[in-house]
Tab-separated table of C-alpha atoms in Angstrom:
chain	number	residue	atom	x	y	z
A	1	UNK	CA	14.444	-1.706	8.400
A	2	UNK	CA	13.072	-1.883	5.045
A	3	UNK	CA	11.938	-5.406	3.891
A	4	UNK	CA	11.727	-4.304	0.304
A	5	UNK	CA	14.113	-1.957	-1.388
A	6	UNK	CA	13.150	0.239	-4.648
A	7	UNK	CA	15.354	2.300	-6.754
A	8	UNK	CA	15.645	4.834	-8.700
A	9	UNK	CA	13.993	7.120	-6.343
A	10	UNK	CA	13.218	9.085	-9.571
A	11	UNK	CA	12.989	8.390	-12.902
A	12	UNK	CA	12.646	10.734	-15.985
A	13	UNK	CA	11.901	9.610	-19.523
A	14	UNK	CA	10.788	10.634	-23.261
A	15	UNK	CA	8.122	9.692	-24.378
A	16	UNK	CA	7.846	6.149	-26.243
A	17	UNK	CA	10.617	4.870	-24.112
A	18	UNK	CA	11.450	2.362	-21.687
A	19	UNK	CA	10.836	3.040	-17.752
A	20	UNK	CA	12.682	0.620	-15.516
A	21	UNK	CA	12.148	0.479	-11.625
A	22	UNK	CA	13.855	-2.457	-9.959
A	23	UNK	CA	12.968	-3.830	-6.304
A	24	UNK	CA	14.764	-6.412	-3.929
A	25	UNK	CA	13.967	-8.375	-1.103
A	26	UNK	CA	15.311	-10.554	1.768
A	27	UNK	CA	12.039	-12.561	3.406
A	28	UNK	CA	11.919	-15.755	1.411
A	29	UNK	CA	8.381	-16.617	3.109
A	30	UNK	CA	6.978	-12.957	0.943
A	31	UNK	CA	4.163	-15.018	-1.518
A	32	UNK	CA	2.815	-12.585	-3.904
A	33	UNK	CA	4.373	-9.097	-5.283
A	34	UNK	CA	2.020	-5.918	-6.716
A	35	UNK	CA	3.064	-2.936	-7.970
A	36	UNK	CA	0.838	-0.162	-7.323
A	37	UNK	CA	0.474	3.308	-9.590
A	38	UNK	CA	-0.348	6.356	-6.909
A	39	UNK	CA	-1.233	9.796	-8.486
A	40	UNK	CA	-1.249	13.116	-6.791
A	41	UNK	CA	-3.602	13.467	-4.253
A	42	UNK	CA	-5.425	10.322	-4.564
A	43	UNK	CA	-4.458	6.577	-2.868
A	44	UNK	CA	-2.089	4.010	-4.614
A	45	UNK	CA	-4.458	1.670	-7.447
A	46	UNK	CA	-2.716	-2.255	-8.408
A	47	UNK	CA	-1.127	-1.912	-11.454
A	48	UNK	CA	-0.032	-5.559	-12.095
A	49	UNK	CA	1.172	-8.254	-9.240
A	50	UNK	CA	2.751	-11.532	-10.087
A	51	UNK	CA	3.454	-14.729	-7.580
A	52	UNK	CA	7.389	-16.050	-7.189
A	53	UNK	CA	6.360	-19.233	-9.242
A	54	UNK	CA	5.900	-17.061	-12.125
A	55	UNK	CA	9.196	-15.827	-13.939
A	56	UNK	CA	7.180	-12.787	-15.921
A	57	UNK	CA	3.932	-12.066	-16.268
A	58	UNK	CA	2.577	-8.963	-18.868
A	59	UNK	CA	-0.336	-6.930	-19.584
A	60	UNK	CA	-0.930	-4.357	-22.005
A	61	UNK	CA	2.033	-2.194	-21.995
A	62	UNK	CA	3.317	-3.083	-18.464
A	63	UNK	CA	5.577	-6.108	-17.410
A	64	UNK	CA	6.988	-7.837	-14.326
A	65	UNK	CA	10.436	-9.924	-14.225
A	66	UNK	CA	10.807	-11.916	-11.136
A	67	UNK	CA	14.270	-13.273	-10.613
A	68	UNK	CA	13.406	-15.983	-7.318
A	69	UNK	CA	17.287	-17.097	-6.987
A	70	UNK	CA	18.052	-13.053	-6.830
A	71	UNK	CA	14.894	-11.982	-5.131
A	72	UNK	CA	15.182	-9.231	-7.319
A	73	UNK	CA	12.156	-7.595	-9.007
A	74	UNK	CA	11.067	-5.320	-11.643
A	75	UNK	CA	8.490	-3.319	-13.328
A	76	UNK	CA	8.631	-2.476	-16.940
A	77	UNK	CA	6.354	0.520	-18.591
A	78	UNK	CA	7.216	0.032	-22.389
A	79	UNK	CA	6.013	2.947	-25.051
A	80	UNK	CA	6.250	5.394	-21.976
A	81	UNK	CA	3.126	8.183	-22.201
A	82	UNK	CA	3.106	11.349	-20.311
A	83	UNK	CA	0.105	9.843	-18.455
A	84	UNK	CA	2.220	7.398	-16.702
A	85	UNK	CA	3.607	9.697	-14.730
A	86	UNK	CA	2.681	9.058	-11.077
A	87	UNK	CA	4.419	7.206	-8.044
A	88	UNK	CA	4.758	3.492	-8.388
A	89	UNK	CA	5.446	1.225	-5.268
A	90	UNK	CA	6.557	-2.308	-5.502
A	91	UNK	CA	4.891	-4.354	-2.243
A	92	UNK	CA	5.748	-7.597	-1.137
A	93	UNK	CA	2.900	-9.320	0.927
A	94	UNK	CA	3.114	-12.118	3.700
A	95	UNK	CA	1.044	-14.328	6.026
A	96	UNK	CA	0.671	-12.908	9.181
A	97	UNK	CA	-1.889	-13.194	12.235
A	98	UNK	CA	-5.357	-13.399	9.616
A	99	UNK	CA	-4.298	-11.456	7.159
A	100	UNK	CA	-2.195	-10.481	4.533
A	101	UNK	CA	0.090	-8.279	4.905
A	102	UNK	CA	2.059	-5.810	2.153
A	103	UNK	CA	5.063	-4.497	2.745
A	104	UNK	CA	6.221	-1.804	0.699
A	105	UNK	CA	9.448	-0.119	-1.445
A	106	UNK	CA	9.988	3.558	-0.833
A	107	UNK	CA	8.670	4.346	-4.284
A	108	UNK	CA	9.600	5.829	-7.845
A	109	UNK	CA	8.377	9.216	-8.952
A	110	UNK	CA	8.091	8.752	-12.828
A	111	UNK	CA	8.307	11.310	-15.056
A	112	UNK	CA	7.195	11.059	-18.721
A	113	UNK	CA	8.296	13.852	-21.125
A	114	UNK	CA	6.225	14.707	-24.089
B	1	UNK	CA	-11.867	4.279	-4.363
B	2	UNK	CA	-13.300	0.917	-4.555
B	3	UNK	CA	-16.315	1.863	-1.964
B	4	UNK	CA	-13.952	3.329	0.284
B	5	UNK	CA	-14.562	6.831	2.434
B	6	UNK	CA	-12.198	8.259	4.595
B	7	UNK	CA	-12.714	10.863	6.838
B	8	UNK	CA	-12.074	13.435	7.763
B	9	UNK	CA	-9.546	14.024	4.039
B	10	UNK	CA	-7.610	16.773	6.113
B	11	UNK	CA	-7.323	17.628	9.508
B	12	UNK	CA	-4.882	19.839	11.262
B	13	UNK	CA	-4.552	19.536	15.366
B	14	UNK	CA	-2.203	19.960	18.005
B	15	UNK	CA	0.106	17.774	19.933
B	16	UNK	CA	-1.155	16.345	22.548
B	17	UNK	CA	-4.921	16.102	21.440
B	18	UNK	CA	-6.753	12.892	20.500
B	19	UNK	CA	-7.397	12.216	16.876
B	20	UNK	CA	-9.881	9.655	15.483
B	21	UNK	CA	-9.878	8.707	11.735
B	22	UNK	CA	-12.921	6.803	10.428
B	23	UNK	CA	-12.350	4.640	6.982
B	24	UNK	CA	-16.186	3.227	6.063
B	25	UNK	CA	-16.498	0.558	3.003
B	26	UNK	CA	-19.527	-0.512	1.153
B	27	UNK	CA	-17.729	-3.664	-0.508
B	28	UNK	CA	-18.503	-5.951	2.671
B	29	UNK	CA	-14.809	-6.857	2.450
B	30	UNK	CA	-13.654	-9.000	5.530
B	31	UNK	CA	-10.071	-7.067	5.627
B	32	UNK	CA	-9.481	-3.940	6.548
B	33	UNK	CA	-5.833	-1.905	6.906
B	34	UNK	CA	-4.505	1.205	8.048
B	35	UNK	CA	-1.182	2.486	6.449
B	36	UNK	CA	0.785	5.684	6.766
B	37	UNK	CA	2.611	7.518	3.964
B	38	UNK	CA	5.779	9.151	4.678
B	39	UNK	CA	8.702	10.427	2.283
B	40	UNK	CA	11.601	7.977	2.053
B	41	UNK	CA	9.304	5.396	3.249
B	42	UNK	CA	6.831	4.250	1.353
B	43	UNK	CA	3.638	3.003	2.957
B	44	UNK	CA	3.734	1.025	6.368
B	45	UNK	CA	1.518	-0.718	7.694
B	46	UNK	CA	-0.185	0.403	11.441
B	47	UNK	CA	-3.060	-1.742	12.144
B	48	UNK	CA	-5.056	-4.323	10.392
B	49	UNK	CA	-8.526	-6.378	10.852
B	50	UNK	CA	-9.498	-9.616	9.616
B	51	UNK	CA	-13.098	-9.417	10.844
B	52	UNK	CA	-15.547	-7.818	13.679
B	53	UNK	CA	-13.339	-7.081	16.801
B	54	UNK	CA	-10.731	-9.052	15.210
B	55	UNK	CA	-7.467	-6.717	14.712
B	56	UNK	CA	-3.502	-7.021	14.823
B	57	UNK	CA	-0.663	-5.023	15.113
B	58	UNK	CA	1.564	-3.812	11.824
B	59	UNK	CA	4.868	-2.858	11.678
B	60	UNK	CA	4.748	1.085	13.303
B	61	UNK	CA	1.739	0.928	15.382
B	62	UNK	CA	3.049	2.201	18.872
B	63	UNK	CA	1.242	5.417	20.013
B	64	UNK	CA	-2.267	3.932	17.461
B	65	UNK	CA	-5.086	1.829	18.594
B	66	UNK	CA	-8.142	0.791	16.556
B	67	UNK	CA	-11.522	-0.226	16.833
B	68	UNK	CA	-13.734	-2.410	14.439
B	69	UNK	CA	-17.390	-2.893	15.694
B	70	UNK	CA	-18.904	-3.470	13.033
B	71	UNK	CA	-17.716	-5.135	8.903
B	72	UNK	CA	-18.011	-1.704	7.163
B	73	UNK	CA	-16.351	0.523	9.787
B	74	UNK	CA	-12.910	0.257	10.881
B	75	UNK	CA	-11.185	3.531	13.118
B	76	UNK	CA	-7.888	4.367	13.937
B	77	UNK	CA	-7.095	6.567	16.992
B	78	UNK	CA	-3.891	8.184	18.272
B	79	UNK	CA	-4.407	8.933	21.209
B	80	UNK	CA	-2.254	11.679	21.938
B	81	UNK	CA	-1.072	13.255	18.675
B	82	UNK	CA	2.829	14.191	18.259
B	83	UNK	CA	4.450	15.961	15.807
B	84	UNK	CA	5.836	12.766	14.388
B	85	UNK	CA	2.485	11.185	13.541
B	86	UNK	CA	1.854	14.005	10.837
B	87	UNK	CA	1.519	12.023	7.562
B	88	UNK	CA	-0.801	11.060	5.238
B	89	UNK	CA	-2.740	7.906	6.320
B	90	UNK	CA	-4.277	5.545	3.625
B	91	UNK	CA	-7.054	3.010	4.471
B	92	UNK	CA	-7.772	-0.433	2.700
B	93	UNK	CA	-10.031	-3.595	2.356
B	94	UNK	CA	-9.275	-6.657	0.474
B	95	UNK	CA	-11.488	-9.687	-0.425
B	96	UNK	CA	-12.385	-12.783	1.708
B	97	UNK	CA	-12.140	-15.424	-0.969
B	98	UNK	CA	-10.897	-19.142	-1.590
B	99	UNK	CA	-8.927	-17.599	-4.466
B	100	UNK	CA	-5.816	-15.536	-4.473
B	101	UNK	CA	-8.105	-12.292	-4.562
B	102	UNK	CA	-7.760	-11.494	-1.174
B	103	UNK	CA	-4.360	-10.685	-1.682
B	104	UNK	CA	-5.146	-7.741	-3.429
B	105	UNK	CA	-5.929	-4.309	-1.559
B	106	UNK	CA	-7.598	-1.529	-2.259
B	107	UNK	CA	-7.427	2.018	-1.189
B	108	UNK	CA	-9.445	4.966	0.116
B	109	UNK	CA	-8.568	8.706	-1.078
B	110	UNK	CA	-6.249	9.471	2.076
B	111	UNK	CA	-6.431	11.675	4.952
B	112	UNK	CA	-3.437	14.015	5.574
B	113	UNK	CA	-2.936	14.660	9.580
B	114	UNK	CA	-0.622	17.496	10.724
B	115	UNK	CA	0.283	17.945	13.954
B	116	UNK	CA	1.512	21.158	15.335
């Protein structure tokens, strides 16, 4: 059962333009949600996490909308560059037995064309 | 990597064998996590520490144990490999801090495991 759900699966876009990935969860008690940026061959890296008090948060080119009342939400990569394309995961992370712990979408492979 | 080794980065055994994988920080981060990558499914979550000897289960951790005996070292074992453990297994530490730090992880390189 997957506690967090990610779509599109893939995603291609030009250059200088939007890239949308959405994500959606169930768990109300889920207290903080990264997005991590995975390239080939090398472990996923935090992008840009926000907490579900929080309706956006923004840096640089990349944004976060959190919709609570949906628990819906999604990453924004404006001005698009070819080196953006990698695998983002959304994560959702929750209390359990000492620890944190993330549970994550199935991803989005992102392509940016030049 | 964020003072993160994994080891070995590839390995290729048979079913049936035992398989240890050794993820070794140099960040002195209280939290350590094993996850497994798999098509279609994102990364889950096998086993996790929250100190020396201290460890818990995640969500897919039948047929893995792990061992922590000491802050920096924290191993993951199957015990007898099957086909469906082949996968690509991240490792990752995050902070022990009175701020919200500690939520965030960070992740070794990977080692990919195939089991034939």
């Amino acid at each position: 059962q997957q506690q967090v759900k990610q779509s599109p699966q893939s995603l291609i876009v030009q250059k200088g333009g939007i890239s949308i990935i959405n994500c959606a969860y169930e768990n109300t008690a889920f207290d903080y949600f990264p997005w991590y940026q995975q390239f080939p061959g090398k472990g996923p890296a935090l992008l840009i996490a926000i907490r579900p008090d929080v309706s956006e948060k923004k840096e640089g080119r990349f944004t976060i909308s959190f919709n609570k009342s949906a628990k819906q939400f999604s990453l924004h990569i404006m001005d698009s560059q070819p080196g953006d394309s990698a695998t983002y995961f959304c994560a959702a992370s929750i209390w359990r037995t000492g620890a944190n712990n993330l549970f994550f979408g199935t991803g989005t492979r992102l392509t940016v064309i030049p | 990597d964020a003072g993160i080794t994994q080891s070995p980065r590839h390995k290729v055994t048979e079913t049936g064998t035992p398989v240890t994988l050794r993820c070794h920080q140099t960040e002195n981060h209280r939290y350590m996590y094993w996850y497994r990558q798999d098509p279609g499914h994102g990364l889950r979550l096998i086993h996790y520490s929250y100190g020396v000897k201290d460890t818990d289960k995640g969500e897919v951790s039948d047929g893995y144990s792990v061992s922590r005996s000491k802050t920096e070292d924290f191993l993951l074992t199957l015990e007898s490999a099957t086909s469906s453990q082949t996968s690509v297994y991240f490792c990752a530490i995050s902070e022990s801090t009175s701020s919200g730090r500690k939520n965030i992880q960070y992740f070794g390189a990977g080692t990919r495991l195939s089991v034939l």
